[in-house]
Amino acid sequence: MQNIRPENWFVLAHSHELKKMPLARKVLGMPVVLFRDAEGKAHALRDLCPHKQLPLSLGSVSGSHLRCHYHGWTFSAAGKLTQIPSAPGDKLPTCQVRSFPLVEQDQWLWIYPGRGVPREPPPSYPRDSCTTWFELQNVMRAPFELILENGFDCAHTGFVHRGWYRGGPREWVQVRMEQTATGVQADTLEKKGAGKQQDFKRFLTGKGEVFHRDELILPHTLRVEYEVQGSGRKLTTLLVCTPEDGEHTRCFTRMGLSFAWMTYFILPVLKAVTKRIVAQDKNQVQQSAVAGA
């Protein structure tokens, strides 16, 4: 968490997670409560009532306000105290709950925990209509840097995911690395069967060469693409990491598949395989984090 500043946008939840009840999340060690007002607009406040320090996420939504469960202190979406039910007519104390800029975009809820006004909007990762998508979310007990490094590292796949994603390495492949405006990317162009991979990638390939790109988008995102040249078959993975504290990272995985008429037949298999691969990665990075602590 030392290498990331609060002056960035972070994903805290999928849009569908935030319904009628407040939702507790954490970013950079700071507790945050998300809630929707009566019109369906999402808001974010520090998850702490200034009265008795109870998390506001235990409370309820009242119109466009958030009400604490302990004594009913009520706060606006901007964090201003608007009501104390036990003291009607009394002058309200000048206490304030910190509010955060929030943008709901591409079915994700982004917040900006930095001070001041953000200079730029959050990054956009739209789900294009030509691709079928699914989402995964999990919390890993590991720093976000280790998780991103694991995702960018292809060398581990033939060992950690042997039989599920790749076989062991058998042939050299050429990779072109280059620095981008937002990070770094690695492009690999592999012929069919390169490395005699027995796995998901081989299952995806069929005829034609496979273009493979890993792109690290600083400070907390990884995008991986596989495309069978000239076939319209494509697999896209987005991994966005939100550091909750020094030990835990909430990981949002968005995966899209375009495989012509076979897409809906392959999708359930892809989802099952992806869950297995993520579980294997989670086990590895958590063990590395513990050993390296």
mmCIF file with all atom_site columns, N, CA and C in Angstrom, residues 137-184:
data_model
loop_
_atom_site.group_PDB
_atom_site.id
_atom_site.type_symbol
_atom_site.label_atom_id
_atom_site.label_alt_id
_atom_site.label_comp_id
_atom_site.label_asym_id
_atom_site.label_entity_id
_atom_site.label_seq_id
_atom_site.pdbx_PDB_ins_code
_atom_site.Cartn_x
_atom_site.Cartn_y
_atom_site.Cartn_z
_atom_site.occupancy
_atom_site.B_iso_or_equiv
_atom_site.pdbx_formal_charge
_atom_site.auth_seq_id
_atom_site.auth_comp_id
_atom_site.auth_asym_id
_atom_site.auth_atom_id
_atom_site.pdbx_PDB_model_num
ATOM 1   N N  . GLN A 1 137 ? -15.432 -11.615 -8.104  1.00 0.00 ? 137 GLN A N  1
ATOM 2   C CA . GLN A 1 137 ? -14.898 -10.714 -7.088  1.00 0.00 ? 137 GLN A CA 1
ATOM 3   C C  . GLN A 1 137 ? -14.415 -11.535 -5.905  1.00 0.00 ? 137 GLN A C  1
ATOM 4   N N  . ASN A 1 138 ? -13.252 -11.214 -5.387  1.00 0.00 ? 138 ASN A N  1
ATOM 5   C CA . ASN A 1 138 ? -12.769 -11.896 -4.198  1.00 0.00 ? 138 ASN A CA 1
ATOM 6   C C  . ASN A 1 138 ? -11.775 -11.018 -3.467  1.00 0.00 ? 138 ASN A C  1
ATOM 7   N N  . VAL A 1 139 ? -11.550 -11.342 -2.209  1.00 0.00 ? 139 VAL A N  1
ATOM 8   C CA . VAL A 1 139 ? -10.580 -10.613 -1.385  1.00 0.00 ? 139 VAL A CA 1
ATOM 9   C C  . VAL A 1 139 ? -9.401  -11.538 -1.116  1.00 0.00 ? 139 VAL A C  1
ATOM 10  N N  . MET A 1 140 ? -8.202  -11.059 -1.406  1.00 0.00 ? 140 MET A N  1
ATOM 11  C CA . MET A 1 140 ? -6.994  -11.838 -1.176  1.00 0.00 ? 140 MET A CA 1
ATOM 12  C C  . MET A 1 140 ? -6.179  -11.204 -0.045  1.00 0.00 ? 140 MET A C  1
ATOM 13  N N  . ARG A 1 141 ? -5.606  -12.058 0.757   1.00 0.00 ? 141 ARG A N  1
ATOM 14  C CA . ARG A 1 141 ? -4.731  -11.574 1.832   1.00 0.00 ? 141 ARG A CA 1
ATOM 15  C C  . ARG A 1 141 ? -3.316  -11.449 1.276   1.00 0.00 ? 141 ARG A C  1
ATOM 16  N N  . ALA A 1 142 ? -3.148  -10.419 0.456   1.00 0.00 ? 142 ALA A N  1
ATOM 17  C CA . ALA A 1 142 ? -1.867  -10.176 -0.217  1.00 0.00 ? 142 ALA A CA 1
ATOM 18  C C  . ALA A 1 142 ? -1.856  -8.732  -0.714  1.00 0.00 ? 142 ALA A C  1
ATOM 19  N N  . PRO A 1 143 ? -0.681  -8.119  -0.815  1.00 0.00 ? 143 PRO A N  1
ATOM 20  C CA . PRO A 1 143 ? -0.614  -6.760  -1.353  1.00 0.00 ? 143 PRO A CA 1
ATOM 21  C C  . PRO A 1 143 ? -0.963  -6.735  -2.832  1.00 0.00 ? 143 PRO A C  1
ATOM 22  N N  . PHE A 1 144 ? -1.538  -5.635  -3.292  1.00 0.00 ? 144 PHE A N  1
ATOM 23  C CA . PHE A 1 144 ? -2.004  -5.566  -4.678  1.00 0.00 ? 144 PHE A CA 1
ATOM 24  C C  . PHE A 1 144 ? -0.859  -5.694  -5.671  1.00 0.00 ? 144 PHE A C  1
ATOM 25  N N  . GLU A 1 145 ? 0.363   -5.231  -5.294  1.00 0.00 ? 145 GLU A N  1
ATOM 26  C CA . GLU A 1 145 ? 1.491   -5.340  -6.206  1.00 0.00 ? 145 GLU A CA 1
ATOM 27  C C  . GLU A 1 145 ? 1.799   -6.798  -6.538  1.00 0.00 ? 145 GLU A C  1
ATOM 28  N N  . LEU A 1 146 ? 1.704   -7.667  -5.533  1.00 0.00 ? 146 LEU A N  1
ATOM 29  C CA . LEU A 1 146 ? 1.994   -9.086  -5.738  1.00 0.00 ? 146 LEU A CA 1
ATOM 30  C C  . LEU A 1 146 ? 0.931   -9.730  -6.635  1.00 0.00 ? 146 LEU A C  1
ATOM 31  N N  . ILE A 1 147 ? -0.303  -9.305  -6.492  1.00 0.00 ? 147 ILE A N  1
ATOM 32  C CA . ILE A 1 147 ? -1.389  -9.857  -7.294  1.00 0.00 ? 147 ILE A CA 1
ATOM 33  C C  . ILE A 1 147 ? -1.241  -9.443  -8.760  1.00 0.00 ? 147 ILE A C  1
ATOM 34  N N  . LEU A 1 148 ? -0.928  -8.175  -8.994  1.00 0.00 ? 148 LEU A N  1
ATOM 35  C CA . LEU A 1 148 ? -0.726  -7.712  -10.369 1.00 0.00 ? 148 LEU A CA 1
ATOM 36  C C  . LEU A 1 148 ? 0.498   -8.371  -11.001 1.00 0.00 ? 148 LEU A C  1
ATOM 37  N N  . GLU A 1 149 ? 1.555   -8.516  -10.221 1.00 0.00 ? 149 GLU A N  1
ATOM 38  C CA . GLU A 1 149 ? 2.765   -9.167  -10.731 1.00 0.00 ? 149 GLU A CA 1
ATOM 39  C C  . GLU A 1 149 ? 2.473   -10.602 -11.136 1.00 0.00 ? 149 GLU A C  1
ATOM 40  N N  . ASN A 1 150 ? 1.676   -11.298 -10.333 1.00 0.00 ? 150 ASN A N  1
ATOM 41  C CA . ASN A 1 150 ? 1.297   -12.671 -10.653 1.00 0.00 ? 150 ASN A CA 1
ATOM 42  C C  . ASN A 1 150 ? 0.499   -12.732 -11.953 1.00 0.00 ? 150 ASN A C  1
ATOM 43  N N  . GLY A 1 151 ? -0.415  -11.776 -12.150 1.00 0.00 ? 151 GLY A N  1
ATOM 44  C CA . GLY A 1 151 ? -1.217  -11.766 -13.359 1.00 0.00 ? 151 GLY A CA 1
ATOM 45  C C  . GLY A 1 151 ? -0.420  -11.473 -14.611 1.00 0.00 ? 151 GLY A C  1
ATOM 46  N N  . PHE A 1 152 ? 0.623   -10.656 -14.468 1.00 0.00 ? 152 PHE A N  1
ATOM 47  C CA . PHE A 1 152 ? 1.453   -10.275 -15.612 1.00 0.00 ? 152 PHE A CA 1
ATOM 48  C C  . PHE A 1 152 ? 2.485   -11.350 -15.950 1.00 0.00 ? 152 PHE A C  1
ATOM 49  N N  . ASP A 1 153 ? 2.718   -12.239 -15.003 1.00 0.00 ? 153 ASP A N  1
ATOM 50  C CA . ASP A 1 153 ? 3.775   -13.251 -15.121 1.00 0.00 ? 153 ASP A CA 1
ATOM 51  C C  . ASP A 1 153 ? 3.232   -14.519 -15.774 1.00 0.00 ? 153 ASP A C  1
ATOM 52  N N  . CYS A 1 154 ? 3.609   -14.744 -17.036 1.00 0.00 ? 154 CYS A N  1
ATOM 53  C CA . CYS A 1 154 ? 3.155   -15.950 -17.750 1.00 0.00 ? 154 CYS A CA 1
ATOM 54  C C  . CYS A 1 154 ? 3.929   -17.197 -17.343 1.00 0.00 ? 154 CYS A C  1
ATOM 55  N N  . ALA A 1 155 ? 5.129   -17.025 -16.784 1.00 0.00 ? 155 ALA A N  1
ATOM 56  C CA . ALA A 1 155 ? 5.986   -18.174 -16.509 1.00 0.00 ? 155 ALA A CA 1
ATOM 57  C C  . ALA A 1 155 ? 5.389   -19.120 -15.474 1.00 0.00 ? 155 ALA A C  1
ATOM 58  N N  . HIS A 1 156 ? 4.525   -18.598 -14.584 1.00 0.00 ? 156 HIS A N  1
ATOM 59  C CA . HIS A 1 156 ? 3.981   -19.460 -13.534 1.00 0.00 ? 156 HIS A CA 1
ATOM 60  C C  . HIS A 1 156 ? 2.852   -20.348 -14.024 1.00 0.00 ? 156 HIS A C  1
ATOM 61  N N  . THR A 1 157 ? 2.257   -20.017 -15.177 1.00 0.00 ? 157 THR A N  1
ATOM 62  C CA . THR A 1 157 ? 1.024   -20.694 -15.577 1.00 0.00 ? 157 THR A CA 1
ATOM 63  C C  . THR A 1 157 ? 1.217   -22.172 -15.897 1.00 0.00 ? 157 THR A C  1
ATOM 64  N N  . GLY A 1 158 ? 2.380   -22.533 -16.437 1.00 0.00 ? 158 GLY A N  1
ATOM 65  C CA . GLY A 1 158 ? 2.630   -23.929 -16.781 1.00 0.00 ? 158 GLY A CA 1
ATOM 66  C C  . GLY A 1 158 ? 2.865   -24.812 -15.570 1.00 0.00 ? 158 GLY A C  1
ATOM 67  N N  . PHE A 1 159 ? 2.995   -24.183 -14.384 1.00 0.00 ? 159 PHE A N  1
ATOM 68  C CA . PHE A 1 159 ? 3.236   -24.948 -13.157 1.00 0.00 ? 159 PHE A CA 1
ATOM 69  C C  . PHE A 1 159 ? 2.037   -24.869 -12.217 1.00 0.00 ? 159 PHE A C  1
ATOM 70  N N  . VAL A 1 160 ? 1.621   -23.653 -11.892 1.00 0.00 ? 160 VAL A N  1
ATOM 71  C CA . VAL A 1 160 ? 0.482   -23.487 -10.980 1.00 0.00 ? 160 VAL A CA 1
ATOM 72  C C  . VAL A 1 160 ? -0.811  -23.994 -11.608 1.00 0.00 ? 160 VAL A C  1
ATOM 73  N N  . HIS A 1 161 ? -0.985  -23.751 -12.908 1.00 0.00 ? 161 HIS A N  1
ATOM 74  C CA . HIS A 1 161 ? -2.241  -24.094 -13.587 1.00 0.00 ? 161 HIS A CA 1
ATOM 75  C C  . HIS A 1 161 ? -2.088  -25.266 -14.557 1.00 0.00 ? 161 HIS A C  1
ATOM 76  N N  . ARG A 1 162 ? -1.064  -26.081 -14.361 1.00 0.00 ? 162 ARG A N  1
ATOM 77  C CA . ARG A 1 162 ? -0.827  -27.219 -15.264 1.00 0.00 ? 162 ARG A CA 1
ATOM 78  C C  . ARG A 1 162 ? -2.075  -28.104 -15.350 1.00 0.00 ? 162 ARG A C  1
ATOM 79  N N  . GLY A 1 163 ? -2.476  -28.398 -16.577 1.00 0.00 ? 163 GLY A N  1
ATOM 80  C CA . GLY A 1 163 ? -3.644  -29.237 -16.788 1.00 0.00 ? 163 GLY A CA 1
ATOM 81  C C  . GLY A 1 163 ? -4.941  -28.457 -16.872 1.00 0.00 ? 163 GLY A C  1
ATOM 82  N N  . TRP A 1 164 ? -4.913  -27.220 -16.382 1.00 0.00 ? 164 TRP A N  1
ATOM 83  C CA . TRP A 1 164 ? -6.100  -26.370 -16.446 1.00 0.00 ? 164 TRP A CA 1
ATOM 84  C C  . TRP A 1 164 ? -5.941  -25.284 -17.495 1.00 0.00 ? 164 TRP A C  1
ATOM 85  N N  . TYR A 1 165 ? -4.745  -24.716 -17.536 1.00 0.00 ? 165 TYR A N  1
ATOM 86  C CA . TYR A 1 165 ? -4.541  -23.580 -18.429 1.00 0.00 ? 165 TYR A CA 1
ATOM 87  C C  . TYR A 1 165 ? -3.375  -23.794 -19.382 1.00 0.00 ? 165 TYR A C  1
ATOM 88  N N  . ARG A 1 166 ? -2.298  -24.372 -18.911 1.00 0.00 ? 166 ARG A N  1
ATOM 89  C CA . ARG A 1 166 ? -1.133  -24.611 -19.760 1.00 0.00 ? 166 ARG A CA 1
ATOM 90  C C  . ARG A 1 166 ? -0.393  -25.849 -19.313 1.00 0.00 ? 166 ARG A C  1
ATOM 91  N N  . GLY A 1 167 ? 0.352   -26.419 -20.262 1.00 0.00 ? 167 GLY A N  1
ATOM 92  C CA . GLY A 1 167 ? 1.311   -27.444 -19.909 1.00 0.00 ? 167 GLY A CA 1
ATOM 93  C C  . GLY A 1 167 ? 2.642   -26.778 -19.603 1.00 0.00 ? 167 GLY A C  1
ATOM 94  N N  . GLY A 1 168 ? 3.644   -27.591 -19.277 1.00 0.00 ? 168 GLY A N  1
ATOM 95  C CA . GLY A 1 168 ? 4.955   -27.040 -18.982 1.00 0.00 ? 168 GLY A CA 1
ATOM 96  C C  . GLY A 1 168 ? 5.596   -26.411 -20.208 1.00 0.00 ? 168 GLY A C  1
ATOM 97  N N  . PRO A 1 169 ? 6.507   -25.465 -20.025 1.00 0.00 ? 169 PRO A N  1
ATOM 98  C CA . PRO A 1 169 ? 7.166   -24.808 -21.158 1.00 0.00 ? 169 PRO A CA 1
ATOM 99  C C  . PRO A 1 169 ? 8.063   -25.776 -21.919 1.00 0.00 ? 169 PRO A C  1
ATOM 100 N N  . ARG A 1 170 ? 7.961   -25.753 -23.288 1.00 0.00 ? 170 ARG A N  1
ATOM 101 C CA . ARG A 1 170 ? 8.775   -26.644 -24.111 1.00 0.00 ? 170 ARG A CA 1
ATOM 102 C C  . ARG A 1 170 ? 9.468   -25.921 -25.251 1.00 0.00 ? 170 ARG A C  1
ATOM 103 N N  . GLU A 1 171 ? 8.969   -24.755 -25.623 1.00 0.00 ? 171 GLU A N  1
ATOM 104 C CA . GLU A 1 171 ? 9.568   -24.033 -26.738 1.00 0.00 ? 171 GLU A CA 1
ATOM 105 C C  . GLU A 1 171 ? 9.719   -22.553 -26.370 1.00 0.00 ? 171 GLU A C  1
ATOM 106 N N  . TRP A 1 172 ? 10.679  -21.902 -27.039 1.00 0.00 ? 172 TRP A N  1
ATOM 107 C CA . TRP A 1 172 ? 10.857  -20.474 -26.859 1.00 0.00 ? 172 TRP A CA 1
ATOM 108 C C  . TRP A 1 172 ? 9.780   -19.717 -27.630 1.00 0.00 ? 172 TRP A C  1
ATOM 109 N N  . VAL A 1 173 ? 9.312   -18.639 -27.058 1.00 0.00 ? 173 VAL A N  1
ATOM 110 C CA . VAL A 1 173 ? 8.422   -17.724 -27.775 1.00 0.00 ? 173 VAL A CA 1
ATOM 111 C C  . VAL A 1 173 ? 9.020   -16.317 -27.664 1.00 0.00 ? 173 VAL A C  1
ATOM 112 N N  . GLN A 1 174 ? 8.727   -15.491 -28.641 1.00 0.00 ? 174 GLN A N  1
ATOM 113 C CA . GLN A 1 174 ? 9.244   -14.133 -28.630 1.00 0.00 ? 174 GLN A CA 1
ATOM 114 C C  . GLN A 1 174 ? 8.189   -13.173 -28.095 1.00 0.00 ? 174 GLN A C  1
ATOM 115 N N  . VAL A 1 175 ? 8.624   -12.305 -27.200 1.00 0.00 ? 175 VAL A N  1
ATOM 116 C CA . VAL A 1 175 ? 7.738   -11.325 -26.579 1.00 0.00 ? 175 VAL A CA 1
ATOM 117 C C  . VAL A 1 175 ? 8.304   -9.930  -26.797 1.00 0.00 ? 175 VAL A C  1
ATOM 118 N N  . ARG A 1 176 ? 7.441   -9.022  -27.241 1.00 0.00 ? 176 ARG A N  1
ATOM 119 C CA . ARG A 1 176 ? 7.863   -7.625  -27.408 1.00 0.00 ? 176 ARG A CA 1
ATOM 120 C C  . ARG A 1 176 ? 7.335   -6.802  -26.246 1.00 0.00 ? 176 ARG A C  1
ATOM 121 N N  . MET A 1 177 ? 8.260   -6.247  -25.463 1.00 0.00 ? 177 MET A N  1
ATOM 122 C CA . MET A 1 177 ? 7.897   -5.429  -24.310 1.00 0.00 ? 177 MET A CA 1
ATOM 123 C C  . MET A 1 177 ? 8.051   -3.961  -24.668 1.00 0.00 ? 177 MET A C  1
ATOM 124 N N  . GLU A 1 178 ? 7.096   -3.151  -24.237 1.00 0.00 ? 178 GLU A N  1
ATOM 125 C CA . GLU A 1 178 ? 7.234   -1.716  -24.441 1.00 0.00 ? 178 GLU A CA 1
ATOM 126 C C  . GLU A 1 178 ? 6.502   -0.944  -23.356 1.00 0.00 ? 178 GLU A C  1
ATOM 127 N N  . GLN A 1 179 ? 7.052   0.211   -23.057 1.00 0.00 ? 179 GLN A N  1
ATOM 128 C CA . GLN A 1 179 ? 6.438   1.089   -22.072 1.00 0.00 ? 179 GLN A CA 1
ATOM 129 C C  . GLN A 1 179 ? 5.330   1.890   -22.747 1.00 0.00 ? 179 GLN A C  1
ATOM 130 N N  . THR A 1 180 ? 4.214   2.036   -22.039 1.00 0.00 ? 180 THR A N  1
ATOM 131 C CA . THR A 1 180 ? 3.085   2.801   -22.560 1.00 0.00 ? 180 THR A CA 1
ATOM 132 C C  . THR A 1 180 ? 2.884   4.049   -21.706 1.00 0.00 ? 180 THR A C  1
ATOM 133 N N  . ALA A 1 181 ? 1.934   4.866   -22.090 1.00 0.00 ? 181 ALA A N  1
ATOM 134 C CA . ALA A 1 181 ? 1.650   6.083   -21.331 1.00 0.00 ? 181 ALA A CA 1
ATOM 135 C C  . ALA A 1 181 ? 1.097   5.763   -19.950 1.00 0.00 ? 181 ALA A C  1
ATOM 136 N N  . THR A 1 182 ? 0.528   4.561   -19.796 1.00 0.00 ? 182 THR A N  1
ATOM 137 C CA . THR A 1 182 ? -0.097  4.200   -18.523 1.00 0.00 ? 182 THR A CA 1
ATOM 138 C C  . THR A 1 182 ? 0.586   3.039   -17.810 1.00 0.00 ? 182 THR A C  1
ATOM 139 N N  . GLY A 1 183 ? 1.650   2.493   -18.386 1.00 0.00 ? 183 GLY A N  1
ATOM 140 C CA . GLY A 1 183 ? 2.315   1.370   -17.741 1.00 0.00 ? 183 GLY A CA 1
ATOM 141 C C  . GLY A 1 183 ? 3.240   0.644   -18.685 1.00 0.00 ? 183 GLY A C  1
ATOM 142 N N  . VAL A 1 184 ? 2.982   -0.648  -18.891 1.00 0.00 ? 184 VAL A N  1
ATOM 143 C CA . VAL A 1 184 ? 3.825   -1.456  -19.762 1.00 0.00 ? 184 VAL A CA 1
ATOM 144 C C  . VAL A 1 184 ? 2.970   -2.573  -20.364 1.00 0.00 ? 184 VAL A C  1
#
